[in-house]
Structure formats: structure tokens, C-alpha cells
């Protein structure tokens, strides 16, 4: 039986999902963000939690290298099943750009200019200890950037639901707008998007959406303002369907209010079925610490006030007296972050619905009602979840006269850059570049390629570029390409991460924190440790044993060999135990782990100067290989 | 522990704790600096600045192991940090809390990772779980806390932990644990009873009783280096600086190298770091397999000058706040001019004595600096280009036409100079009585390193 949704918000770390929150090993992930994701943030703040790493990024020494070895090892395992979608744009340059070889970065804009503003996280995880696999869904206001993680307060909704063994389209339909939203997003990302999304539609067919949750989305395009019930509604049309029909009221707390005039606001409210006096907007005074970040221009403020929008005054920590946060009790006045939350409350006939979303109060997000009054023009991808309850905006803010913080804003409609969209795939032989150019843009014929392990960038000159598809021969021997840059004849350039569609290579290490040999050795050690085998420094024989007293050397070696053997066989038992409890999804990986450890031990047997250790390692390796074979045969 | 799927919930995000201080690597020289550090001061880290913590951590490991055996998984290899460490962590933090309470200065001036949440915990009548840490920060304390800082030492020092695993105490580690145990009343063996297993936090908060003598056995004041007990000092001196045992050949070689470098550092009268490195290189010149030794002072000077120039650039950009400066504006900022001049000099020196070329990163930096005109604006442009292309971690600034645009958030940039573990070594040597003094040049760096580490 499902528990009733609690109206009280949790106060939680932005990254805490995954194994630390009770889930199993990550099998696949799909995330969306507005700005291109920052590799540093993923490496240092998010991936360690999401992947359940046992190491943490530190500044120096072996622990630093162990962290990178573990991280790359895990990303190799997930190669091709970890996708992040964003708006087109250059990512912040970083030393950790190698992660994009494993995490596919897709960008919207394949057909037309679009803004990806939704913040959706989907995590598919293995079951633990016989429990079923899970789907974790997080819908929030959080971008995958340093500012998003550390500089802002976000609001979000999350759920973890068990996955059934079978698929059912009815389950997928229970997710409402989420499934068609994913289809639309995939289409906007081009062929790579269309390859990534079916996996997630399959996962949605195995999971039922929590009953209380209703997904509300926006996708770019012109959509009906009041579509038939059998069709998906987007933007304000979706809001129109939320809640009851009578006595509707709307309250919003968002950091950005787009450009509105009286006509556009009135038309919009008509579509959303909210009468002007029942629309409340929470805002800040100019002295509020959030004011420099919140966006509202004076003309819009004037238009909204003229349309009788009620302004709710959000208290400032500098107000004096007892502090009462507009968010929740745990939010302290000393918190220097600013609210990036987009929270709406919809009331009707005594029913209240709380909407936690990515959508600011703008026409780009919710739709601009066209002159005919029957269609909406939406520019952004947005996603939110409505649940019963409210955020307490009414009693955490006050209806009173106050001066609203306003400033100059520059909201640009979606306009194509000269290189409007670009996608690059590499199969180990050549780079397949797909590009959409705006107007009469012409490329200059050069392709800049950044190569992994060593900060090298090569420029290849391609004689005849024939967009939209460009092929550049690039064999593995020239290095693993990480980023590709195209430049137009008038100097505009566009750079995107390369999708490496080769199968993950266990022996290839792209992180340049250490040599490939060192990274491999560290990863192998970490693998052994996972099964409780700790590779001790090979002890030199005791000096006493070097004296050629009869039997002394043999006795010393015998004890060491026994101890070494005991540890290796204990590790084999641990591996076997883990395999026995494993979910079907991770079983193949565990068998590969066994093979890899056995291979390492066979190498140790061949290389060791100690005959006793060589025998011990060899015996253990053979036993492990035999068990792997037996398990495979059983299947 | 699998708690099964969570129900749905909505949330606001709590702030993330800053538990780790990252030094920044704007010119991508960290790899070379790490290799030098491991050669000069093997087996330690820049955070191993207080030998007292080694004794305390040995006691924590002993206690933690006993409790883990009784209440933890109860089977498998105890060396598995993931399982054993949760029983060690509260003990580390109780020492931090004890130090904050027992010292006049409330723990300031000592190496106390996590002091900020621990202070909150004390002020809240020790009520919040996890010592008032946020969940993720508490999870990460294994790497950012004292154990994380001294893990390299616990693994590499002869006899400190079994097989160098870093978890089970060896002979010397047990002796140190015994010394620390004189100051605490706490059972070191537990018998599992029926009923719920206590959390490690609850268990240790209830079980640890401090003896009065513990006030004199705390993490030490970093500005002094004379506070180890005699028997403690003898053990640590042996482990760190002399031959620990006949068996451990590698540990022996590492101890010998640390001693040579510690003596060289203590005997140096250098007032700048490059000269100090020259003295170290001189002391090691008879050592085998160090062909790069003559280039050590040159590398140090180049790395420091490069870091200095990038810090000056960041200072100019960040002081301008919302205003975006031109390359010329930044190049003529007060500290930038001198910093660039120093970088040119260091680059020239590096190129003039470039016998050893496998540190290609250093050669590339010097080439970039000297490749064209030396006018400040042109030079700064090349330096920023180099930073964007070769720097490690997040970039601080980038060129946008003629403008210098900040990329890092304000509090993220600014790098400390590469330390090569020398300040840590100098202090440990003085604490163990191997040397009599910490050179002033390194004393400040030790204190600066740990001032932020408790954040």
C-alpha cells in the first residue's frame, strides 16, 4: 500500500540519491539540465553519490588516484547507458573532460531552435538482496552546474518505485506527460536522442507512477490551448486540467518572471482558468539578498500589478525580529544561497495541489497564447510534478504593500546560432558529424579535435564539407577524440563532446591522473578489494630465513603461502556469495569481475619471484576460473 | 542496508558542506609535483602535519575494530574500510570535540578537520546525530577527516598497520594505541548483547570517558613542535625516520629518504623556496635514480611563478566583480606586472638548464611564456590560453576576444603553492626530535594548510 504524500518538504542534500539512499547498483541514468553540465561538478559532487563510489575526490596521493580509477571503472560499466541532455552551448572547459567519453551528452535543437530547461533525473538501479530493480525519478529546479549544486536552493520531487519483471503499456501511461515528454525530447536531440529514449520508455512500462503524482510538461511548438482529454496537454493547457473547475486560485514562487503585458497575461490566465484577483505572486524587496538574482523587469511588474496580481511579500533574513523562512524551518537566515525553486500552488474547491517544476513564470515556459486564443506557442522543454498539498506560500509570506525588486532583463526568443545544432559520433574509425546550419552559414573546412590523455588538439582540414553530414576519418591510433569543433567562414565556432560508440575497452584509461598502467593496477586492486582481497606489499623473506639452516626457508615460505592462499580463497568465497545474491542485471558483470581477478592472479603467478606465492596465486586463479565456467554453464 | 524503495516526497535542497580544501592546479603541474613529493617525502601527504594524530588514530582503529567485531558485519575481512570505518569515525570526532572543549583557544591553531559542525554539535548539547554534519559530508569524512589525512602514513610507516593495509594495527601501531589509551577510559572489547545494535555514534558517545590527563594529550598546536610524549616520540621517530625493522625493505628506504630530506630542510638557511629546493637537491645528489634532481629548484621556481601569476590574474578579475576586464586591464593590475616578470625569469632559467626533459609540462609552460613578445598583455594572453588548454580541474578564466571572462565561481579559485609535503615533513621531524627547528619558510605553510582543512 502506498503511503500518503507528506505535505511537509524534506531538507536534503542535492546529490543524495542512489546506493546511499538505499538503492542498488546503477544500471542506467538519464538526466536533463539547462546549461551544459559541468564535468567538475559531476566528478566531485554528484557522481560519487550516484555511483555509490567507495572513494572520494581528494587533493593528493594514492587516494586521489584510487578515486579516479574507481570512477572511470564505473563509468566504463555504464558506457552508452548514461545520458545528459541540455540546451546547445559550450561547456565550461575542464580537466575532467574525459568523462564525456562515457556519458553521452545530447543537445536539443536538431529540427529547430529550442531551450531545454527541464531538470529530470532518471536512475535505473539493480535490486539488492533479492529485492526488485528500481526506478528513481527526480524532478526539480536543479541544473548540473556548480551554481546549481552549491549556490542555489532548489525545490524538487522524487520517488523510487520497484520495477516489475514484465512490461505493460498501461504502466507507462500512468506516468502521464512524462512518457510523451521523453519522446519529444528525443526527437529534438536527433538520431542519438531517438536511440537513447526507448530504453527509458521500456523502464516506464515496468513501473507504476505514484498515484498522487501528476506530471506537467512543456515542449517547444504550437499546441492546442484546450486539447481533447485523450491528448496530452502542454504548458498552460496542462495547468488548466489540474485541480477542480471552481474557485481556482494560483500562487507562485519563482526566481524569474518573463516579459508579460496585459494582453498576454489575461489570455494566459484565461487558458489556465485563473481569474486575476486569484493570482498571487511571491516576490522580494530590493534589499532582499535574493533580489540581485531574481528577474522581473519594471514593465512586467507594472503590467502584472495592473492586472490585479496579488504580490506576496517574501520575508528577508535582514528584516529583523524572528526569522521565518519562506521555504521551511530548516532554512536558516545565514544560508547565503538564493532560491532557484519554482513552486506553484493551485487551489480549487477546497482541494490544493502543489506543483514543483522547472518552469519559471514566463511565456517561453508556459506558452504564449496566440491571437486566435486557441493555441499556445511554447519555446522550452519544462517538466514538473503536481502532488496534493501546498508549500505554505500563503502563511510563509504576507499580502502587504511593498516595493518589488526589478531590474533590466534580457529574455531572448529561441534564435539559432550560425551552427545551430551539432552531434558527433565516433566508432573507432571515423567521426560522423551531423550539423544544422542557420541561414546561409558556411563552414571553413576545419575540424578541431581534442584528444584524451594529453591536452592535445589537432586540426583536420576537410576539403569539401557537405552538411548536414560530415565524415572525418579518425582511427584509434590517432587517439581517443573527446571534443570536436567546427568553425564558420566568419569565425563563429561550435564545440561538442564526442559520443564514443565503441564498446568500452577494459584496458583503455582516459583519465590522465596517472599512467594507463597505474590506472589499470589501481582499478584491479579496487576490484579485488570489492571482494575483500587486499593486496599486501609482498614481504621480503625474513632475514633469519636467508641463513641456510635446514628447513628454515621452507618453513617461513610455508606460512606465507598458507596465509596468501587463505586470503585468496576467502575472496573467492566472497565473490561467490555476492554472485549468489546478485540481481540478474548485474550477474554478467560479476562473472567478468571473477575472470578479471583470475587473470590478474595468473599474471602474478607468472611474474612473482616467490615460488610459494606463485603457486598460491595460480591455484586460486584456477579455482576462480573453474567457478566462473561452472556458473556460466549453469546458465 | 537495503531499506527498499522510498515513498515519494518533495524537498528543498540543504547546503552542501565544504569539507575538503582543494588547492587548484591552474597550470596542470600537479602530476609532476606529486611525483616529486613521493620521491622526496615518500609515504606521507601534505596533511600529515601532526604526529600526535598518528597515535590517536591508532587508538581509534583499535577501538573501532573491537566494536566492529562485536556489532558490525561480524564476518569477512575487517580491513574493509567501508564496513569498519563507521566504527572509527565517531572516535576521531570525539577527539576533535574534546580538543575544542579542552583548549583555551577552542581548538584554533590545531589540525581539527570538521571542527565547525562539531562545534555546532557541542553547542546543541550534543543532540544532532552525526556530529551535526550534513549526510554527505559525514559520509565523506573518511577521506576529508583525520583518518583520510593520515591514511597514507598508516599504510606506509613500518609496523603501523598489518601488511600496510591501513586498518588493522601492527606492532608499532598497537604500542601507540596503548599510549593514547592511558588518557581515556573506554572498553576495547565488546560483547554483543541481545537487542538492537547501537549506532557507532551512540556507542562511542556513551562509552568514551576522558581522563584528566587527556587535556595534555590532544592534537598539538601547529606553531609549536615539542609536544609528544617521550615513549610516543621514540616509536614515531623510529617509524618515520629510522629503520623500522629488518623485514621491511621498502619502509626502511622510505624512512631513510625522509630523514635525509628532513635534515636538509632543517639545515637550510634559504629564504625563498627555490633555494630550499636547491639545498634538498644537494643533500640527495648521491642518491641513485634521480636524474632530474638538478632541475628541482628550477621546476619549483617555475611552478611557483606560474601559480603566482594565475593567482594575480584571478585576483584582478574577481576584484572587478560584475565588470568584465580586458586583457590589458588585467595585465596592468598592480600585482600582475611583477608576477608576470617573475614568470618570465623562471621560464628563462628553466630553459637555460633544461637537461632533463621528461617533465614536458614544465617545458611547455616555459616555451609558451617565452614563445613571443614579453609585453604584459601578450604574455598574459598566452598564459590564459595555456591555462585553458592544460590546466587541471575547473578553469578560472577564459579569453573572449579581448576580454578576460571569469569562469570559476568567486570562492573556488586561488591556488596555494605546491608544497611537495615538505612543511609536513619538517614539522614531523621536529616533533620526533630528528631536527630542532622548522624553517620559517615552511612554518607558515603548515599553518595555512590546516587553517582551511577544518572547514
XYZ file of C-alpha atoms in Angstrom, chain A residues 181-418:
238
model
C 7.783 14.391 -22.945
C 10.680 11.936 -23.350
C 9.639 11.207 -26.922
C 9.544 14.898 -27.806
C 12.895 15.477 -26.130
C 14.425 12.550 -28.018
C 13.165 13.937 -31.285
C 14.725 17.332 -30.530
C 18.105 15.657 -29.946
C 18.218 13.988 -33.347
C 19.095 10.373 -34.112
C 21.182 9.981 -30.926
C 18.212 11.027 -28.820
C 15.940 8.595 -30.572
C 18.400 5.819 -29.788
C 18.601 6.735 -26.069
C 14.967 7.127 -25.098
C 13.347 3.736 -25.949
C 15.304 2.179 -23.062
C 13.530 4.542 -20.664
C 10.132 4.008 -22.204
C 10.760 0.323 -21.529
C 11.608 1.074 -17.911
C 8.420 3.141 -17.531
C 6.471 0.123 -18.762
C 7.773 -1.782 -15.756
C 6.908 0.803 -13.105
C 3.693 2.396 -11.910
C 3.732 6.100 -11.173
C 2.880 7.027 -7.574
C -0.849 7.643 -7.516
C -0.635 11.163 -6.117
C 1.740 12.487 -8.751
C 0.701 14.229 -11.972
C 3.406 15.179 -14.462
C 3.010 18.587 -16.105
C 5.285 19.342 -19.041
C 6.031 21.813 -21.774
C 7.597 21.077 -25.137
C 8.501 23.567 -27.866
C 5.975 24.107 -30.632
C 2.431 25.298 -31.215
C -0.083 23.318 -29.193
C -3.837 23.475 -28.583
C -4.844 25.543 -25.549
C -7.606 23.088 -24.707
C -6.904 19.735 -26.333
C -9.319 16.802 -26.090
C -8.847 14.762 -22.930
C -7.425 11.883 -24.912
C -4.478 14.057 -25.947
C -1.532 15.295 -23.941
C -1.801 18.904 -22.844
C 1.330 21.025 -22.647
C 2.182 24.208 -20.753
C -0.750 26.340 -19.590
C -3.118 23.830 -21.185
C -1.842 21.201 -18.746
C -2.220 23.619 -15.852
C -5.808 24.172 -16.954
C -6.534 20.490 -16.361
C -5.026 20.462 -12.891
C -7.369 20.698 -9.906
C -11.064 21.425 -9.862
C -13.017 23.783 -12.054
C -14.486 26.141 -9.450
C -12.927 28.905 -7.319
C -9.499 28.395 -8.787
C -6.535 30.272 -7.399
C -2.857 30.204 -8.245
C 0.176 31.185 -6.185
C 3.709 31.064 -7.499
C 7.193 31.482 -6.138
C 9.724 31.600 -8.961
C 13.003 33.480 -9.389
C 12.271 34.635 -12.932
C 9.214 36.306 -14.353
C 9.367 36.663 -18.138
C 8.102 39.563 -20.216
C 4.348 39.960 -19.887
C 1.973 42.648 -20.973
C -1.675 42.983 -20.018
C -2.952 41.215 -23.122
C -0.624 38.240 -22.928
C -1.239 37.802 -19.181
C -5.005 37.975 -19.466
C -5.046 35.481 -22.347
C -2.742 33.194 -20.428
C -4.884 33.309 -17.284
C -7.923 32.535 -19.363
C -6.247 29.389 -20.690
C -5.071 28.401 -17.217
C -8.550 29.187 -15.863
C -7.337 31.571 -13.167
C -9.165 34.834 -12.569
C -6.897 37.867 -11.974
C -7.651 38.509 -8.299
C -6.872 34.885 -7.530
C -3.341 35.001 -8.878
C -0.667 35.517 -6.201
C 2.984 36.000 -6.951
C 5.597 35.801 -4.180
C 8.372 38.337 -4.672
C 11.159 40.132 -2.856
C 12.034 43.687 -1.950
C 15.162 45.296 -3.429
C 17.054 44.781 -0.147
C 16.410 41.060 -0.053
C 19.637 39.031 -0.588
C 17.959 37.113 -3.417
C 16.963 40.301 -5.245
C 20.103 40.590 -7.429
C 19.406 37.117 -8.818
C 15.641 37.296 -9.229
C 14.481 38.662 -12.538
C 11.486 40.888 -13.159
C 11.542 43.971 -15.316
C 9.705 47.139 -14.432
C 7.317 46.973 -17.403
C 6.195 43.480 -16.496
C 5.833 44.440 -12.848
C 3.608 47.264 -13.923
C 1.544 45.049 -16.240
C 1.079 42.394 -13.580
C 0.072 44.954 -10.980
C -2.379 46.499 -13.450
C -3.901 43.047 -13.967
C -4.519 42.869 -10.208
C -1.960 40.206 -9.479
C -1.514 39.971 -5.708
C 2.084 40.400 -4.652
C 3.097 38.258 -1.695
C 5.964 39.669 0.298
C 8.740 37.171 0.998
C 10.454 37.913 4.310
C 14.122 38.778 4.256
C 16.637 37.482 6.785
C 17.616 41.134 7.268
C 14.098 42.158 8.303
C 14.879 41.890 11.998
C 12.717 40.101 14.504
C 12.158 36.396 14.396
C 13.128 34.847 11.096
C 10.530 32.814 9.298
C 11.801 31.266 6.107
C 9.513 31.279 3.086
C 10.653 27.700 2.459
C 10.818 25.587 5.605
C 12.043 25.552 9.202
C 15.460 24.113 8.337
C 16.284 27.038 6.053
C 18.421 29.366 8.171
C 18.950 33.104 7.680
C 22.706 32.569 7.412
C 22.220 30.487 4.262
C 23.918 32.513 1.515
C 22.363 30.603 -1.365
C 19.477 32.083 -3.317
C 16.224 30.392 -4.170
C 16.075 28.904 -7.635
C 12.906 26.982 -6.669
C 9.919 27.102 -8.989
C 6.929 26.247 -6.848
C 3.257 26.782 -7.679
C 0.142 26.194 -5.591
C -3.183 25.635 -7.271
C -6.342 25.805 -5.208
C -9.891 24.952 -6.178
C -12.976 23.866 -4.298
C -11.044 23.137 -1.138
C -8.526 20.985 -2.997
C -4.907 22.133 -3.103
C -2.200 20.962 -5.461
C 1.484 21.756 -5.166
C 3.474 21.900 -8.380
C 7.245 21.520 -8.189
C 8.684 22.295 -11.591
C 11.468 23.704 -13.734
C 9.160 26.323 -15.240
C 9.575 29.978 -14.391
C 6.565 32.215 -14.870
C 7.229 33.029 -18.499
C 5.552 32.666 -21.847
C 8.530 30.662 -23.094
C 7.885 28.091 -20.373
C 4.100 28.002 -20.164
C 3.180 29.131 -23.656
C 2.229 32.368 -25.317
C -1.451 32.369 -26.213
C -1.779 33.104 -29.899
C -4.184 35.701 -31.253
C -6.764 33.027 -32.057
C -6.930 32.217 -28.326
C -6.947 28.520 -29.162
C -3.260 27.737 -29.482
C -0.127 28.187 -27.430
C 3.389 28.849 -28.649
C 5.874 27.150 -26.281
C 9.649 27.623 -26.556
C 11.036 25.488 -23.736
C 11.155 21.930 -22.539
C 9.900 22.083 -18.948
C 8.803 19.413 -16.519
C 7.070 19.435 -13.159
C 5.124 17.199 -10.817
C 1.900 18.140 -9.059
C 1.033 16.496 -5.770
C -1.672 17.066 -3.164
C -0.840 19.751 -0.625
C 0.822 23.134 -0.671
C 4.139 24.790 0.048
C 2.691 27.119 2.661
C 3.235 30.204 0.477
C 0.130 31.830 1.927
C 1.312 31.731 5.517
C 5.056 31.967 4.891
C 4.631 35.234 3.014
C 2.411 38.255 3.549
C -0.024 40.183 1.434
C 1.125 43.716 2.026
C 2.244 46.697 0.057
C 5.953 46.636 -0.682
C 8.380 47.779 -3.348
C 9.190 44.965 -5.716
C 12.788 44.390 -6.768
C 13.015 44.955 -10.502
C 15.840 45.244 -12.982
C 16.709 45.073 -16.633
C 16.158 41.625 -18.111
C 17.096 40.176 -21.459
C 14.868 37.302 -22.408
C 15.663 36.276 -25.918
C 13.397 34.165 -28.008
C 14.988 30.995 -29.286
C 17.236 32.068 -32.123
C 19.597 29.799 -33.992
C 23.323 30.382 -33.746
C 25.164 30.081 -37.089
